GROMACS .gro file of C-alpha atoms in nm:
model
  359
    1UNK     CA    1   0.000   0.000   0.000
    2UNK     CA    2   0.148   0.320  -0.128
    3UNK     CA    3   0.214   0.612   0.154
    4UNK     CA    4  -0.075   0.868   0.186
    5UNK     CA    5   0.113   1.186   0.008
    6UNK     CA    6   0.081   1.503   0.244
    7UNK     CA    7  -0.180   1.711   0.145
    8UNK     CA    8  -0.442   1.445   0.061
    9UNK     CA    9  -0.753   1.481   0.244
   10UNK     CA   10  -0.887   1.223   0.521
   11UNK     CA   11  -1.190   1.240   0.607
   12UNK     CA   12  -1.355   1.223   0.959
   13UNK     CA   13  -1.683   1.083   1.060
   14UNK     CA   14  -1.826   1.269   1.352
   15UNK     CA   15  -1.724   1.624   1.467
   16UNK     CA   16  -1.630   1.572   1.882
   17UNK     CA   17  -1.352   1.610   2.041
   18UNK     CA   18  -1.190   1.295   1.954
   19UNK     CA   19  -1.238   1.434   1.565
   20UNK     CA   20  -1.040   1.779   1.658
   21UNK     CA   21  -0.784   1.622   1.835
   22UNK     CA   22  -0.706   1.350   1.571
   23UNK     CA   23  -0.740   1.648   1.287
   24UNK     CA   24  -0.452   1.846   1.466
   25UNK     CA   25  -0.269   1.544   1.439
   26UNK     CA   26  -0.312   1.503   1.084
   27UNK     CA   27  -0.206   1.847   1.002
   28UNK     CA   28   0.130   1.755   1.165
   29UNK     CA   29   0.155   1.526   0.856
   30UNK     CA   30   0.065   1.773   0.616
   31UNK     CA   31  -0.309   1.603   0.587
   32UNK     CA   32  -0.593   1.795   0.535
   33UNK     CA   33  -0.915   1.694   0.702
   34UNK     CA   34  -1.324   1.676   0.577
   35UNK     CA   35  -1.557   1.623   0.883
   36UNK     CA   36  -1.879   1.441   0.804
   37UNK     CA   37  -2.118   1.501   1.059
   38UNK     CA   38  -2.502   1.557   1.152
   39UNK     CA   39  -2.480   1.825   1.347
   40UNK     CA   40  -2.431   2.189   1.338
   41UNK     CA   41  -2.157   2.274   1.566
   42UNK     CA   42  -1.873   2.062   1.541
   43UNK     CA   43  -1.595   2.138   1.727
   44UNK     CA   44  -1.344   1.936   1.520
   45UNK     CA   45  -1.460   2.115   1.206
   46UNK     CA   46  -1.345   2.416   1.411
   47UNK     CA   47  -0.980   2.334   1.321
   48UNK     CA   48  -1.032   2.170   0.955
   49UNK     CA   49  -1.064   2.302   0.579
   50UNK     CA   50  -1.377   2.130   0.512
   51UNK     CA   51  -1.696   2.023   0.732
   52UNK     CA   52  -2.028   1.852   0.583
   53UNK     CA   53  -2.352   1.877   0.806
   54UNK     CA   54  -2.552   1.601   0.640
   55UNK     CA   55  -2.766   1.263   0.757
   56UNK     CA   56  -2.568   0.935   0.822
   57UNK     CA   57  -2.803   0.817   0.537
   58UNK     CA   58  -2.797   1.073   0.267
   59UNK     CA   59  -2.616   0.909   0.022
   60UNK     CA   60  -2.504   1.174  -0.260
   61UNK     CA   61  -2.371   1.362   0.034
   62UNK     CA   62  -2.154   1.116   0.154
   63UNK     CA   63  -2.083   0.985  -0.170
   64UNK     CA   64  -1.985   1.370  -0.279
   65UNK     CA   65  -1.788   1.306   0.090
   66UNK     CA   66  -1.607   1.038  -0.059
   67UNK     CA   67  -1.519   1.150  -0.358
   68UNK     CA   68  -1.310   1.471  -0.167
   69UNK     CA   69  -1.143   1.232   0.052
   70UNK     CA   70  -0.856   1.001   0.027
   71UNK     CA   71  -0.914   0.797   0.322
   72UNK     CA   72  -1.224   0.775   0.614
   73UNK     CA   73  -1.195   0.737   0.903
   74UNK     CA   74  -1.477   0.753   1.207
   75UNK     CA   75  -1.392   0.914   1.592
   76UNK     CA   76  -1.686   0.736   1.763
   77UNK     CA   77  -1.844   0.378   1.804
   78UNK     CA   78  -2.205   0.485   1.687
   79UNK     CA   79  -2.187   0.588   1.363
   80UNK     CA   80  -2.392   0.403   1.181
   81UNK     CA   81  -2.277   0.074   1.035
   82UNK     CA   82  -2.461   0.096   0.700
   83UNK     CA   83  -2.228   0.426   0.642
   84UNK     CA   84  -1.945   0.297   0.684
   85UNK     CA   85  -2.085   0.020   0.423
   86UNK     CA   86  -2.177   0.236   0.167
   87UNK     CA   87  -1.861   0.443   0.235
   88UNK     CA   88  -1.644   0.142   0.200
   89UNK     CA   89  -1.770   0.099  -0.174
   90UNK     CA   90  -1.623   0.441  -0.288
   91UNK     CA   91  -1.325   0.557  -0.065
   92UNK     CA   92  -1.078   0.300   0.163
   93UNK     CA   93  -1.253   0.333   0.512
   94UNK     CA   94  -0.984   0.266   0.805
   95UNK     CA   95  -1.084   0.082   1.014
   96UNK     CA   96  -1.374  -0.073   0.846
   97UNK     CA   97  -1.742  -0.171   0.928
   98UNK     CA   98  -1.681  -0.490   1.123
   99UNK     CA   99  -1.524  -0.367   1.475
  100UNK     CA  100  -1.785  -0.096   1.443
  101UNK     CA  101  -2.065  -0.373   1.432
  102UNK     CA  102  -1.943  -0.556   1.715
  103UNK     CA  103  -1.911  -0.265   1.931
  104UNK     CA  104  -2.286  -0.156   1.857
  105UNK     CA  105  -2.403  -0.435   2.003
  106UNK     CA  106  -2.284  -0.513   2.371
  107UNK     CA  107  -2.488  -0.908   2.337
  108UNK     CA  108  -2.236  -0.987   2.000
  109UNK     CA  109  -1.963  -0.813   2.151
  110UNK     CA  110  -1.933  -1.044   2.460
  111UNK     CA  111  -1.994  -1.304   2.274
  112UNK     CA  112  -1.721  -1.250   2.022
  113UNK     CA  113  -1.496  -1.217   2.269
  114UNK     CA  114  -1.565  -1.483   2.431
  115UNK     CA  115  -1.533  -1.662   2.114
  116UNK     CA  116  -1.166  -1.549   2.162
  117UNK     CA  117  -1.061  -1.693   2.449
  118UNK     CA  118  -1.183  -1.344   2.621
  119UNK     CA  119  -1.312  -1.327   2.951
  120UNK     CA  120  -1.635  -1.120   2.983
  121UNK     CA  121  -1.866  -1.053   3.304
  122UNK     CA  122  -2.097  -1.302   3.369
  123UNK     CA  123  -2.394  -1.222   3.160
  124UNK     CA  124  -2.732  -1.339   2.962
  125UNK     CA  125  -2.953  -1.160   2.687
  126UNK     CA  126  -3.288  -0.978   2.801
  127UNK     CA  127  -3.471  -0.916   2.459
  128UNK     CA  128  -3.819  -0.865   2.663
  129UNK     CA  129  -3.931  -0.784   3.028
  130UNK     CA  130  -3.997  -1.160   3.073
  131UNK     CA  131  -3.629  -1.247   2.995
  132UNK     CA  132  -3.540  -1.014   3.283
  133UNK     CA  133  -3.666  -1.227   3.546
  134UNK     CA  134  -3.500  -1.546   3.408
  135UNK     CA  135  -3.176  -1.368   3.374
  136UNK     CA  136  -3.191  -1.275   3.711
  137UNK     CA  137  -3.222  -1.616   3.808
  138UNK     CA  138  -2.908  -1.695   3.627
  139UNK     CA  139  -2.710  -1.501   3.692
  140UNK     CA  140  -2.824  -1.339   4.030
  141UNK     CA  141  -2.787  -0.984   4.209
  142UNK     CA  142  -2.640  -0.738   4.245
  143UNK     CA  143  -2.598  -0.689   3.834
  144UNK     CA  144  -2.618  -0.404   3.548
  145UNK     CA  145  -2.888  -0.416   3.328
  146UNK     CA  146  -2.783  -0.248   2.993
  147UNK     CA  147  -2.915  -0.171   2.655
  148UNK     CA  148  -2.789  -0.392   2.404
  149UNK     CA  149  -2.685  -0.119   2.150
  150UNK     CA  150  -2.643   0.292   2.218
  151UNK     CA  151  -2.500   0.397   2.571
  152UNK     CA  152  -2.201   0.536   2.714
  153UNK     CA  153  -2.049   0.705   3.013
  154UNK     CA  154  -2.289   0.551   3.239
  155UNK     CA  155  -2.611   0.590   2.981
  156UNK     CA  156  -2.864   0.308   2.905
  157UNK     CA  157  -2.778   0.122   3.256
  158UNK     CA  158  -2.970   0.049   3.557
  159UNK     CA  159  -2.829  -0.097   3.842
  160UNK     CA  160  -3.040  -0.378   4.036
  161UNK     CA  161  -2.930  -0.465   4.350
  162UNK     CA  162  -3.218  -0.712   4.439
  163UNK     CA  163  -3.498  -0.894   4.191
  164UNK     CA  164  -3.785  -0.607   4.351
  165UNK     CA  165  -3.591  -0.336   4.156
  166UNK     CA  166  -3.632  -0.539   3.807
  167UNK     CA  167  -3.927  -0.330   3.708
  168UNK     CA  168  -3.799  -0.018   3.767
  169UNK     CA  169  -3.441  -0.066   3.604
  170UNK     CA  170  -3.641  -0.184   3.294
  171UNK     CA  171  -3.817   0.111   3.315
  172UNK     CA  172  -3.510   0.332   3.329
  173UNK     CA  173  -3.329   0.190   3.027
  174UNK     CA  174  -3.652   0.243   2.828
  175UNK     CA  175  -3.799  -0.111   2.747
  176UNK     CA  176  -3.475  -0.180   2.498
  177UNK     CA  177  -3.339  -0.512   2.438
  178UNK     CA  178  -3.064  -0.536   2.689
  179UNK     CA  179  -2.752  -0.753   2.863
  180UNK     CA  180  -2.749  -0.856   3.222
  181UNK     CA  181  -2.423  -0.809   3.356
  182UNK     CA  182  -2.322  -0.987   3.715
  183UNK     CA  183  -2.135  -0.750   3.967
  184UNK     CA  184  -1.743  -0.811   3.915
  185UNK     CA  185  -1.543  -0.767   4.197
  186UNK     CA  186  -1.260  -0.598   4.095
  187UNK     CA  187  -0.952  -0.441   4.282
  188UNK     CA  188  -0.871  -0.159   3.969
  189UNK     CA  189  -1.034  -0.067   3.638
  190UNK     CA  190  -0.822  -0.017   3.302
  191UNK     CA  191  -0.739  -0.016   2.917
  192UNK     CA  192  -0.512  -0.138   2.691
  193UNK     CA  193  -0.507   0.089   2.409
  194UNK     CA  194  -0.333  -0.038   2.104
  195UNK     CA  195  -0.258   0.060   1.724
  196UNK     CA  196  -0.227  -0.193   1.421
  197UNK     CA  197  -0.093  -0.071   1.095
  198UNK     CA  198  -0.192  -0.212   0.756
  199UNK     CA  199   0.096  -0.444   0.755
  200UNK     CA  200  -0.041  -0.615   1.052
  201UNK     CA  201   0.192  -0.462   1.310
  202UNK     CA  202   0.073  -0.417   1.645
  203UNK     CA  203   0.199  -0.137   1.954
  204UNK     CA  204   0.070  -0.041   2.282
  205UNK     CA  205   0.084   0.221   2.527
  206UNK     CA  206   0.116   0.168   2.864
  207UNK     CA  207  -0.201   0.030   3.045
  208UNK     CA  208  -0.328   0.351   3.302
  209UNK     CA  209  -0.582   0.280   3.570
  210UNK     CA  210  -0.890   0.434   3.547
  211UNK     CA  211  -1.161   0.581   3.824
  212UNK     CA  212  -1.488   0.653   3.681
  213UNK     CA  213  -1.757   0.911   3.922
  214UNK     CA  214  -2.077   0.840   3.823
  215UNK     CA  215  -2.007   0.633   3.533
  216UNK     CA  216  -1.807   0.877   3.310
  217UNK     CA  217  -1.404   0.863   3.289
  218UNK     CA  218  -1.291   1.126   3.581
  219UNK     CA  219  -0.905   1.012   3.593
  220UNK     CA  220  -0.655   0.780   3.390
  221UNK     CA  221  -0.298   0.746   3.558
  222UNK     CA  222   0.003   0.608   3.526
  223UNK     CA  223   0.219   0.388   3.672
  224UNK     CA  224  -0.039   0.122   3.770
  225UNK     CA  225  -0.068  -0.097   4.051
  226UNK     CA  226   0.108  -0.376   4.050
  227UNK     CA  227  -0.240  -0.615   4.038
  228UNK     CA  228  -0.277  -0.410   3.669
  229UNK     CA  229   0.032  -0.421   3.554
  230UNK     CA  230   0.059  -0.780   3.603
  231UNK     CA  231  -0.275  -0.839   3.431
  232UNK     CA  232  -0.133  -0.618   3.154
  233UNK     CA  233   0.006  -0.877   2.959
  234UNK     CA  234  -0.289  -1.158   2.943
  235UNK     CA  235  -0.536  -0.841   2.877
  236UNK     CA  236  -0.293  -0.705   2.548
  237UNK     CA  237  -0.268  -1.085   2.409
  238UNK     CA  238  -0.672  -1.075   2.363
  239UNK     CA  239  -0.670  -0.694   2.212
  240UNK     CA  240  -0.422  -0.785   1.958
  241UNK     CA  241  -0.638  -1.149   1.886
  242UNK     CA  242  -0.956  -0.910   1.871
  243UNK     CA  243  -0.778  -0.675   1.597
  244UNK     CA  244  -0.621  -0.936   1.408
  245UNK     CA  245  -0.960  -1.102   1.388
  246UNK     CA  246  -1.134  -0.785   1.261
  247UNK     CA  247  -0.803  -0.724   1.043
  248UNK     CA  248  -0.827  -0.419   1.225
  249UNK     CA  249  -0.626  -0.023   1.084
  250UNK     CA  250  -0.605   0.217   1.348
  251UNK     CA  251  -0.660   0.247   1.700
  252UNK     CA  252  -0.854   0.007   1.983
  253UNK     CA  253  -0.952   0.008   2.264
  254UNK     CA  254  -1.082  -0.231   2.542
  255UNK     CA  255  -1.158  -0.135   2.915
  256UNK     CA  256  -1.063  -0.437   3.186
  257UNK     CA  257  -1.106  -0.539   3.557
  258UNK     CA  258  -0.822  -0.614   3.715
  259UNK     CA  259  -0.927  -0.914   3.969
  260UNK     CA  260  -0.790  -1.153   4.187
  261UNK     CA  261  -0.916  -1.415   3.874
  262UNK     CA  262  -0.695  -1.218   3.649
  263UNK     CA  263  -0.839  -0.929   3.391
  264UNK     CA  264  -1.188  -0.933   3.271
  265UNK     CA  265  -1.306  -0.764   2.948
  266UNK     CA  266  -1.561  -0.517   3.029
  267UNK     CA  267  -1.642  -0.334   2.637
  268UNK     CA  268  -1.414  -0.254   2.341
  269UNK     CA  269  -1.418   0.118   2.168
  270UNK     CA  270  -1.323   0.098   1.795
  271UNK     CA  271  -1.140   0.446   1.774
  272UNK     CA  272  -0.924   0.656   2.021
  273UNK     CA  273  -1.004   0.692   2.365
  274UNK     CA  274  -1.053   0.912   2.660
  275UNK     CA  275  -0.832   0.680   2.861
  276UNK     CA  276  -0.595   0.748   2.602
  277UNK     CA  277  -0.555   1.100   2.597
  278UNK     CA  278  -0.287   1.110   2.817
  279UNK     CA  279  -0.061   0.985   2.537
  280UNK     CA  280  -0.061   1.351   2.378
  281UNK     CA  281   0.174   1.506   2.590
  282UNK     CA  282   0.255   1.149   2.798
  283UNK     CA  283   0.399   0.903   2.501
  284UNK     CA  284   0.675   0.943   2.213
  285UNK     CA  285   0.390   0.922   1.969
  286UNK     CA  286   0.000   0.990   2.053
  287UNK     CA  287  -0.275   0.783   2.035
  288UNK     CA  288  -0.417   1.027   1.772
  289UNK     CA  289  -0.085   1.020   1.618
  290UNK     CA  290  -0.041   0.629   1.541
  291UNK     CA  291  -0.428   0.607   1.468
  292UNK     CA  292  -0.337   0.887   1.185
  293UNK     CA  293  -0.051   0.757   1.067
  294UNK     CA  294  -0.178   0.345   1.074
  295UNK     CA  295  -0.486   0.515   0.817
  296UNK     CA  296  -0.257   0.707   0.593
  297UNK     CA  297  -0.027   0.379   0.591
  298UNK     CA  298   0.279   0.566   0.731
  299UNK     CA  299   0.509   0.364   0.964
  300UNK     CA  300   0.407   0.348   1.325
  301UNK     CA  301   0.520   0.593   1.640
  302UNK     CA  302   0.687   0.443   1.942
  303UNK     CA  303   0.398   0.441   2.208
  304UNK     CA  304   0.693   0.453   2.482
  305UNK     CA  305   0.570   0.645   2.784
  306UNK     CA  306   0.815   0.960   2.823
  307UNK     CA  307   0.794   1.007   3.190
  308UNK     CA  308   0.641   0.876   3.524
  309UNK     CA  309   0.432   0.950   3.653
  310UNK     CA  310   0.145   1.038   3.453
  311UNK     CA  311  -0.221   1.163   3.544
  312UNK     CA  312  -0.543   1.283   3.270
  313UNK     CA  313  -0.812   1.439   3.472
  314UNK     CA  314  -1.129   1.514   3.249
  315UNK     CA  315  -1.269   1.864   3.291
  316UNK     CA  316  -1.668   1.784   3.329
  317UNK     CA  317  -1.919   2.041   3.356
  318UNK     CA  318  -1.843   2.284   3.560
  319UNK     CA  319  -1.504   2.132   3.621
  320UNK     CA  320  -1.417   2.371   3.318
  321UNK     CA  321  -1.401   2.714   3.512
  322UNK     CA  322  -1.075   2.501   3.650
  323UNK     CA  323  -0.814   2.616   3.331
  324UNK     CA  324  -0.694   2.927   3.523
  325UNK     CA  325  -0.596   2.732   3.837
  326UNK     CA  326  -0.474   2.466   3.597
  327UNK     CA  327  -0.273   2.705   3.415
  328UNK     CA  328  -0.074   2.837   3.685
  329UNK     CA  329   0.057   2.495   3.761
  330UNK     CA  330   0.364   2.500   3.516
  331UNK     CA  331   0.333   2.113   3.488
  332UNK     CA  332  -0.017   2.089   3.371
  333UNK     CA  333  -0.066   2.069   3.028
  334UNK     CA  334  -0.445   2.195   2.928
  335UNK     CA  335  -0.662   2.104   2.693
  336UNK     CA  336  -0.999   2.323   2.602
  337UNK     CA  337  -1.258   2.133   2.368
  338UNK     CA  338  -1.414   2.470   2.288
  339UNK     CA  339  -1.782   2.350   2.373
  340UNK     CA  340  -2.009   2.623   2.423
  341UNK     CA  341  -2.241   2.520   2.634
  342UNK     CA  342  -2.138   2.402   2.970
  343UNK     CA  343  -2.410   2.116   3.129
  344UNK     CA  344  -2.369   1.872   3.405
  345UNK     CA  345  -2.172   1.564   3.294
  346UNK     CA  346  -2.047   1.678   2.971
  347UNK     CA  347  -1.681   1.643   2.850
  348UNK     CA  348  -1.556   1.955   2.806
  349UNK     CA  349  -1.175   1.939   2.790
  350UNK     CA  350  -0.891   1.753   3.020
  351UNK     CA  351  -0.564   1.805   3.186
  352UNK     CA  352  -0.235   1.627   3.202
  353UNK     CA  353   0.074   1.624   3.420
  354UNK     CA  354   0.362   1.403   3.285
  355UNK     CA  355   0.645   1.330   3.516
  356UNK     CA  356   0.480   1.565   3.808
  357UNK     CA  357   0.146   1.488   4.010
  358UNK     CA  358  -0.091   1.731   4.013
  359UNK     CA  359  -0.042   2.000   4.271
   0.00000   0.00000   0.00000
């Protein structure tokens, strides 16, 4: 596969952060970036030549789409799969439709997995309300009901901690086909995060812990304990089997528990991730980097962490009106997603310290 020239255009499905972040990268390369995405604002067409606001299914606009770019790629798990499909038949989309697939549906994802070798909470389908109940008696409470397909930081779950609160958690996921997840008992929670080129080649960063506050990422640091970094290994050899199975191009993702049983696959993310972002100012090469240069077909980065230790905190909400205080600590590097509006719960930009705690 020839080298992606500089000043070729790859294009970008979805216009979040991940999108900006993975744009600026690009231009590093000389790249030039289209964003394809559904809504107005788009803060990664903020920093790119060209942005079209059009429908997932409107198909002379993404075939127009297409036609300016030189490569796609996508910066979050639910785009839909039958645009990346129709994509796929005009422009090289990296990666392609089949990771994205998986990840859409939690039920084929943990099964998949375990198909791998993988080991996944215990779990059972619940396609109806009646299923609930017989779920329950498999697999017992406390557990995590949670929709089969849409969801993240901490949407489409309900927690029930006895079988009397089974009516009200299906209630609060909205009657959806869902997965019953048992409780895991887990010392620490973490990623691997790994790249694969075209050729095949495979890299990783180093594996941070992870605390979540009400079910959205609040901190990723690094070096782990020593439960996660000896869990590290096992949890890596399933990522790479999962992207060599999917013949995977760019970055993945999958989130672990580290237990006294050894790691257990919680859910994979087919792009870059928060977990990840770290890397920027943290690694030799960024996540958004080597996911970049594994789509344009340009050798990989070294992932190599520069300095210990290393800690992301996510700025959430109001956790924004932070960046002065942030900025006066001359080891924090800060990053602004340039959201407008500021709401409970919403990502709107993260800090880093690399080789310094924070103060």
């Amino acid at each position: 596969m020839a080298l992606l020239p500089p000043g070729s255009t790859i294009g970008i499905l979805g216009g979040g952060q991940l999108g900006r972040m993975l744009a600026v990268a690009a231009a590093q390369f000389g790249y030039k970036v289209h964003i394809y995405a559904p809504d107005a604002e788009s803060v990664a067409a903020e920093v790119t030549a060209h942005h079209s606001q059009a429908a997932w299914d409107d198909e002379p606009r993404l075939a127009a789409f297409a036609a300016a770019c030189d490569v796609v790629t996508y910066e979050f798990e639910n785009v839909p799969v039958d645009t990346v499909r129709f994509l796929s038949g005009h422009v090289a989309v990296r990666p392609g439709a089949a990771g994205l697939k998986i990840a859409q549906d939690r039920l084929e994802e943990k099964n998949f997995v375990a198909g791998l070798g993988g080991r996944p909470a215990p779990f059972a389908a619940v396609p109806d309300r009646a299923a609930l109940d017989a779920a329950l008696g498999e697999i017992g409470a406390p557990a995590i009901l949670k929709t089969v397909r849409m969801g993240y930081d901490g949407k489409g779950q309900a927690r029930i901690m006895t079988p009397a609160d089974a009516d009200t958690a299906w209630e609060t996921i909205g009657r959806h086909a869902a997965v019953l997840e048992g409780f895991v008992t887990f010392a620490h929670e973490f990623s691997v995060i790994l790249v694969r080129g075209i050729d095949g080649e495979v890299r990783f960063w180093d594996s941070p812990v992870n605390v979540h506050e009400g079910g959205i990422l609040a901190t990723s640091s690094l070096p782990p304990p020593q439960i996660v970094a000896d869990q590290q290994g096992e949890a890596r050899a399933l990522m790479a089997k999962i992207a060599e199975e999917l013949d995977y191009v760019g970055v993945l993702t999958g989130e672990f528990f580290a237990t006294k049983d050894g790691p257990v696959f919680n859910e994979m993310a087919p792009r870059v991730h928060n977990s990840g972002h770290w890397t920027i100012e943290g690694a030799v090469a960024s996540q958004f980097e080597n996911h970049i240069r594994a789509v344009a077909g340009l050798p990989l980065g070294s992932p190599a962490t520069r300095a210990l230790p290393v800690a992301m905190r996510n700025l959430i909400g109001a956790g924004i009106a932070d960046i002065p205080a942030l900025l006066a600590d001359e080891n924090c590097h800060v990053h602004h997603y340039s959201k407008t509006e500021v709401r409970e719960g919403r990502k709107l930009g993260h800090a880093t310290w690399v080789g310094a705690s924070p103060a």
